[in-house]
Amino acid sequence: MKSPSLARSSFLKAVAAIVQKDLAAEYRSRELLSSMMVFALLVIFIFNYALNLEPSVRAKVTAGVLWVTFVFAGTIGLNRSMAVEKDRGCLDGLLLAPVDRTAIFFGKVISTLIFMLLVEVIMLPFYGLFYNVNLFNPGLLLVMLLGSIGYVVVGTLLSSMAVQTRTRDILLPIILFPIIIPILLSALDASNGFLNNLEFDLIQPALGLLVALDVIFTAVSFMVFDYVVEE
Amino acid sequence: MIEVRKLVKRFGLKTILRGLDFDVQPGEFVALLGPNGAGKTTFLRILSSLSRPSLGEVKIAGYALPSQAAAVRARLGVVSHMPLLYADLTAEENLRFYARLYGLQNQEPRITEVLQMVGLDNRRRDLVRTFSRGMQQRLAIGRAVLHDPDVMLFDEPYTGLDQDASTMLDEVLKSVASQGRTVVMTSHDLARSEDLATRFDVLSRGVITASTSREGLGSSNVLAFYKQALNT
């Protein structure tokens, strides 16, 4: 029987190994980041021309356009991240390792989160340029982090289910979007609050709900991942 | 080393394995033969803890599945027709990644040793996507033996390999088996199985229908044994 500290150490080593492997593979291929970024840019570009709003009105739709962009781009990232594991049987390789399977889950969550946050941070100046809005607001950055955590946690769990099916590219958004609505709505509320410079007391409920949802979804995913990846 | 009792596996209403019994002694090399759809891959996935049995008992190296799956996985090496390797990592990066997952000490000497064993030491810094199918399969075997497992499971390892690559894989498999490991291999290639295995089991309609040792074959060959087993 392993001691708790040894088990924790091997758990963290496995998580670190998976994150490092994903970063190294992405550094070589640049497939995931480039497709997420091109897609995000296109969404911002299309919204810019489709809405064709006055500058004062544009500020009001900023949070909505931003989160739609992040969610769509994130779906591509989630699909791709799990497809890489499935296509050459690598998911089986991970599952065959004598490590706690939640280490695999957290490794995939952390690496996908890094890619998603990177895309979000790069998209902000582009958005500012198109919509003439300054988005470098620490509060907004916090909401982006919290919203992305919840989104990636749920997305990684569901993509590990969807990847087992033939229709994985279509299935993931169909099962993911309804489940992330609470996360998306609280992220939108909190983002709007920070962008409109509301009092923190008014933003706090949405921010608190976002944190609570992150904790709940992480706990549930932690409990069920083992069953989801097993036949 | 491997004990299986009354193993049943169902997928919905379909029963794939129907009360299968299977024993393998330490150091045996068992060729598991059978037609397509007999349940060979399902059986190996249960042995490798990737799938749960519906009913029955499975023990490997004294550890029960699925309750002691982590202990089983630490003693198991699995090679399938999929390479289980990352195309955008080099050969040594792939092995280093798996070495970290298995918590190996002294990783670098072991990685070099394994790469030499599978004849890929000179390609260690090349991306796996540049490897031929045969080279990928050799590296897959390297990945599977990296943590020096007691039991090796091979699921159709010759799938997609040309003649040269298959011959090279033969040598690697012989080397793996000669180190005292217990091996179970499924294959449609009866001639290759005959060269490598010490025992031949036929899996048909979800149960083992026939089993013989190499000595038990006598003057007959595996093909005759296999045909007879399927006809009974």
Tab-separated table of C-alpha atoms in Angstrom, chain A:
chain	number	residue	atom	x	y	z
A	1	MET	CA	0.000	0.000	0.000
A	2	LYS	CA	1.376	3.395	-1.012
A	3	SER	CA	1.670	6.085	1.647
A	4	PRO	CA	-0.616	9.111	1.062
A	5	SER	CA	2.340	11.410	0.337
A	6	LEU	CA	3.821	8.935	-2.173
A	7	ALA	CA	0.425	8.514	-3.860
A	8	ARG	CA	0.035	12.315	-4.014
A	9	SER	CA	3.530	12.657	-5.450
A	10	SER	CA	2.883	10.086	-8.205
A	11	PHE	CA	-0.489	11.732	-8.911
A	12	LEU	CA	1.124	15.153	-9.359
A	13	LYS	CA	3.963	13.675	-11.438
A	14	ALA	CA	1.427	12.036	-13.752
A	15	VAL	CA	-0.529	15.294	-14.104
A	16	ALA	CA	2.718	17.181	-14.853
A	17	ALA	CA	3.806	14.532	-17.385
A	18	ILE	CA	0.522	14.802	-19.294
A	19	VAL	CA	0.579	18.621	-19.334
A	20	GLN	CA	4.203	18.674	-20.467
A	21	LYS	CA	3.488	16.080	-23.171
A	22	ASP	CA	0.523	18.094	-24.507
A	23	LEU	CA	2.543	21.322	-24.555
A	24	ALA	CA	5.483	19.649	-26.320
A	25	ALA	CA	3.206	18.025	-28.934
A	26	GLU	CA	1.400	21.322	-29.548
A	27	TYR	CA	4.712	23.210	-29.820
A	28	ARG	CA	5.626	20.827	-32.660
A	29	SER	CA	2.321	20.657	-34.519
A	30	ARG	CA	0.679	23.999	-33.625
A	31	GLU	CA	-2.540	22.429	-34.900
A	32	LEU	CA	-4.719	23.089	-31.907
A	33	LEU	CA	-3.738	26.665	-31.113
A	34	SER	CA	-3.736	27.819	-34.715
A	35	SER	CA	-7.173	26.351	-35.445
A	36	MET	CA	-8.617	27.817	-32.229
A	37	MET	CA	-7.139	31.240	-32.978
A	38	VAL	CA	-8.205	31.391	-36.608
A	39	PHE	CA	-11.704	30.326	-35.625
A	40	ALA	CA	-11.905	32.893	-32.791
A	41	LEU	CA	-10.698	35.648	-35.112
A	42	LEU	CA	-13.301	34.720	-37.708
A	43	VAL	CA	-16.101	34.789	-35.127
A	44	ILE	CA	-15.047	38.254	-33.913
A	45	PHE	CA	-14.708	39.456	-37.499
A	46	ILE	CA	-18.147	38.114	-38.506
A	47	PHE	CA	-19.845	39.585	-35.440
A	48	ASN	CA	-18.175	42.921	-36.139
A	49	TYR	CA	-19.777	43.166	-39.554
A	50	ALA	CA	-22.995	41.301	-38.792
A	51	LEU	CA	-23.903	43.571	-35.865
A	52	ASN	CA	-22.616	46.789	-37.451
A	53	LEU	CA	-23.432	48.791	-34.310
A	54	GLU	CA	-22.747	52.290	-33.059
A	55	PRO	CA	-19.589	52.446	-30.872
A	56	SER	CA	-21.697	53.155	-27.755
A	57	VAL	CA	-23.906	50.106	-28.368
A	58	ARG	CA	-20.936	47.912	-29.228
A	59	ALA	CA	-19.678	48.110	-25.652
A	60	LYS	CA	-22.942	46.570	-24.459
A	61	VAL	CA	-22.567	43.445	-26.597
A	62	THR	CA	-18.886	42.960	-25.810
A	63	ALA	CA	-19.335	40.302	-23.090
A	64	GLY	CA	-21.745	38.304	-25.247
A	65	VAL	CA	-19.543	38.341	-28.333
A	66	LEU	CA	-16.454	37.517	-26.285
A	67	TRP	CA	-17.984	34.486	-24.583
A	68	VAL	CA	-19.555	33.155	-27.777
A	69	THR	CA	-16.096	33.419	-29.356
A	70	PHE	CA	-14.402	31.664	-26.431
A	71	VAL	CA	-16.995	28.888	-26.270
A	72	PHE	CA	-16.852	28.157	-30.005
A	73	ALA	CA	-13.059	28.239	-30.130
A	74	GLY	CA	-12.891	26.192	-26.923
A	75	THR	CA	-15.036	23.453	-28.461
A	76	ILE	CA	-12.490	23.064	-31.239
A	77	GLY	CA	-9.721	22.821	-28.643
A	78	LEU	CA	-11.575	20.235	-26.555
A	79	ASN	CA	-12.393	18.074	-29.550
A	80	ARG	CA	-8.847	18.202	-30.873
A	81	SER	CA	-7.232	17.590	-27.490
A	82	MET	CA	-9.133	14.325	-26.967
A	83	ALA	CA	-9.013	13.287	-30.634
A	84	VAL	CA	-5.193	13.248	-30.415
A	85	GLU	CA	-5.482	10.769	-27.542
A	86	LYS	CA	-8.053	8.574	-29.271
A	87	ASP	CA	-6.843	8.439	-32.870
A	88	ARG	CA	-3.661	6.438	-32.280
A	89	GLY	CA	-4.945	4.575	-29.245
A	90	CYS	CA	-3.039	6.853	-26.871
A	91	LEU	CA	-6.028	7.123	-24.531
A	92	ASP	CA	-5.639	3.379	-23.919
A	93	GLY	CA	-1.934	4.002	-23.301
A	94	LEU	CA	-2.852	6.527	-20.598
A	95	LEU	CA	-5.505	4.255	-19.089
A	96	LEU	CA	-3.018	1.355	-18.947
A	97	ALA	CA	-0.642	3.342	-16.735
A	98	PRO	CA	-0.771	2.494	-13.023
A	99	VAL	CA	-1.871	5.989	-12.024
A	100	ASP	CA	-5.115	7.323	-10.631
A	101	ARG	CA	-7.275	8.021	-13.684
A	102	THR	CA	-8.288	11.409	-12.340
A	103	ALA	CA	-4.625	12.394	-12.888
A	104	ILE	CA	-5.311	11.896	-16.611
A	105	PHE	CA	-8.416	14.075	-16.300
A	106	PHE	CA	-6.630	16.909	-14.503
A	107	GLY	CA	-3.662	16.711	-16.876
A	108	LYS	CA	-5.974	17.129	-19.872
A	109	VAL	CA	-7.939	19.907	-18.099
A	110	ILE	CA	-4.798	21.900	-17.301
A	111	SER	CA	-3.294	21.634	-20.793
A	112	THR	CA	-6.602	22.528	-22.517
A	113	LEU	CA	-7.067	25.416	-20.077
A	114	ILE	CA	-3.605	26.746	-20.927
A	115	PHE	CA	-4.451	26.671	-24.653
A	116	MET	CA	-7.835	28.286	-24.104
A	117	LEU	CA	-6.476	31.095	-21.889
A	118	LEU	CA	-3.706	31.723	-24.392
A	119	VAL	CA	-6.248	32.130	-27.193
A	120	GLU	CA	-8.417	34.386	-25.002
A	121	VAL	CA	-5.517	36.666	-24.068
A	122	ILE	CA	-4.399	36.930	-27.694
A	123	MET	CA	-7.968	37.637	-28.857
A	124	LEU	CA	-8.501	40.565	-26.456
A	125	PRO	CA	-6.377	43.126	-28.363
A	126	PHE	CA	-7.922	42.009	-31.657
A	127	TYR	CA	-11.371	42.487	-30.190
A	128	GLY	CA	-10.357	45.883	-28.828
A	129	LEU	CA	-9.131	46.839	-32.283
A	130	PHE	CA	-12.332	45.769	-34.070
A	131	TYR	CA	-14.774	47.121	-31.482
A	132	ASN	CA	-12.743	50.063	-30.157
A	133	VAL	CA	-13.090	48.865	-26.539
A	134	ASN	CA	-10.340	48.600	-23.916
A	135	LEU	CA	-10.650	45.086	-22.455
A	136	PHE	CA	-7.591	44.991	-20.209
A	137	ASN	CA	-9.647	45.023	-17.039
A	138	PRO	CA	-8.348	42.842	-14.153
A	139	GLY	CA	-11.921	41.940	-13.177
A	140	LEU	CA	-12.700	40.743	-16.693
A	141	LEU	CA	-9.485	38.699	-16.743
A	142	LEU	CA	-10.573	37.027	-13.476
A	143	VAL	CA	-13.984	36.187	-14.949
A	144	MET	CA	-12.309	34.782	-18.057
A	145	LEU	CA	-10.166	32.544	-15.870
A	146	LEU	CA	-13.083	31.309	-13.736
A	147	GLY	CA	-15.435	30.849	-16.698
A	148	SER	CA	-12.774	29.004	-18.671
A	149	ILE	CA	-12.041	26.657	-15.748
A	150	GLY	CA	-15.695	25.608	-15.520
A	151	TYR	CA	-16.011	25.314	-19.282
A	152	VAL	CA	-12.859	23.213	-19.708
A	153	VAL	CA	-13.663	20.941	-16.740
A	154	VAL	CA	-17.111	20.072	-18.120
A	155	GLY	CA	-15.801	20.023	-21.679
A	156	THR	CA	-12.958	17.610	-20.910
A	157	LEU	CA	-15.329	15.181	-19.193
A	158	LEU	CA	-17.836	15.297	-22.033
A	159	SER	CA	-15.218	15.182	-24.782
A	160	SER	CA	-13.780	12.012	-23.220
A	161	MET	CA	-17.281	10.539	-23.683
A	162	ALA	CA	-17.897	12.020	-27.132
A	163	VAL	CA	-14.514	10.894	-28.451
A	164	GLN	CA	-15.624	7.248	-28.124
A	165	THR	CA	-18.349	7.831	-30.721
A	166	ARG	CA	-18.188	8.163	-34.492
A	167	THR	CA	-20.009	11.515	-34.390
A	168	ARG	CA	-17.686	13.083	-31.813
A	169	ASP	CA	-17.296	16.443	-33.612
A	170	ILE	CA	-21.052	16.976	-33.688
A	171	LEU	CA	-21.858	15.301	-30.398
A	172	LEU	CA	-19.610	17.409	-28.162
A	173	PRO	CA	-21.299	20.805	-28.730
A	174	ILE	CA	-24.744	19.170	-28.559
A	175	ILE	CA	-24.142	17.731	-25.090
A	176	LEU	CA	-21.783	20.453	-23.863
A	177	PHE	CA	-23.663	23.673	-24.592
A	178	PRO	CA	-26.830	22.907	-22.572
A	179	ILE	CA	-24.746	21.892	-19.539
A	180	ILE	CA	-22.516	24.965	-19.550
A	181	ILE	CA	-25.438	27.442	-19.703
A	182	PRO	CA	-25.234	28.234	-15.940
A	183	ILE	CA	-21.466	28.855	-16.243
A	184	LEU	CA	-21.950	30.950	-19.357
A	185	LEU	CA	-24.750	33.086	-17.845
A	186	SER	CA	-22.826	33.851	-14.668
A	187	ALA	CA	-19.665	34.588	-16.670
A	188	LEU	CA	-21.689	36.946	-18.897
A	189	ASP	CA	-23.223	38.720	-15.892
A	190	ALA	CA	-19.870	39.147	-14.170
A	191	SER	CA	-18.134	40.245	-17.397
A	192	ASN	CA	-20.843	42.834	-18.080
A	193	GLY	CA	-20.509	44.082	-14.532
A	194	PHE	CA	-16.765	44.638	-14.827
A	195	LEU	CA	-17.003	46.124	-18.334
A	196	ASN	CA	-19.675	48.593	-17.218
A	197	ASN	CA	-17.686	49.495	-14.077
A	198	LEU	CA	-20.461	48.447	-11.686
A	199	GLU	CA	-19.897	48.342	-7.926
A	200	PHE	CA	-18.226	45.088	-6.822
A	201	ASP	CA	-21.236	44.347	-4.574
A	202	LEU	CA	-23.384	44.108	-7.689
A	203	ILE	CA	-20.946	41.786	-9.465
A	204	GLN	CA	-20.244	39.585	-6.462
A	205	PRO	CA	-23.320	37.307	-6.750
A	206	ALA	CA	-22.465	36.333	-10.352
A	207	LEU	CA	-18.800	35.908	-9.461
A	208	GLY	CA	-19.690	33.821	-6.395
A	209	LEU	CA	-21.994	31.632	-8.466
A	210	LEU	CA	-19.231	31.146	-11.023
A	211	VAL	CA	-16.814	29.976	-8.313
A	212	ALA	CA	-19.473	27.649	-6.843
A	213	LEU	CA	-20.228	26.165	-10.274
A	214	ASP	CA	-16.516	25.605	-10.897
A	215	VAL	CA	-16.203	23.718	-7.614
A	216	ILE	CA	-19.359	21.642	-8.205
A	217	PHE	CA	-18.488	20.706	-11.797
A	218	THR	CA	-14.895	19.865	-10.828
A	219	ALA	CA	-16.069	17.635	-7.974
A	220	VAL	CA	-18.624	15.828	-10.149
A	221	SER	CA	-16.122	15.340	-12.987
A	222	PHE	CA	-13.549	14.039	-10.487
A	223	MET	CA	-16.046	11.441	-9.267
A	224	VAL	CA	-17.319	10.184	-12.624
A	225	PHE	CA	-14.293	10.377	-14.972
A	226	ASP	CA	-13.136	6.861	-14.101
A	227	TYR	CA	-16.496	5.407	-15.174
A	228	VAL	CA	-16.767	7.592	-18.255
A	229	VAL	CA	-13.494	6.409	-19.798
A	230	GLU	CA	-14.117	2.752	-19.046
A	231	GLU	CA	-16.269	0.709	-21.384
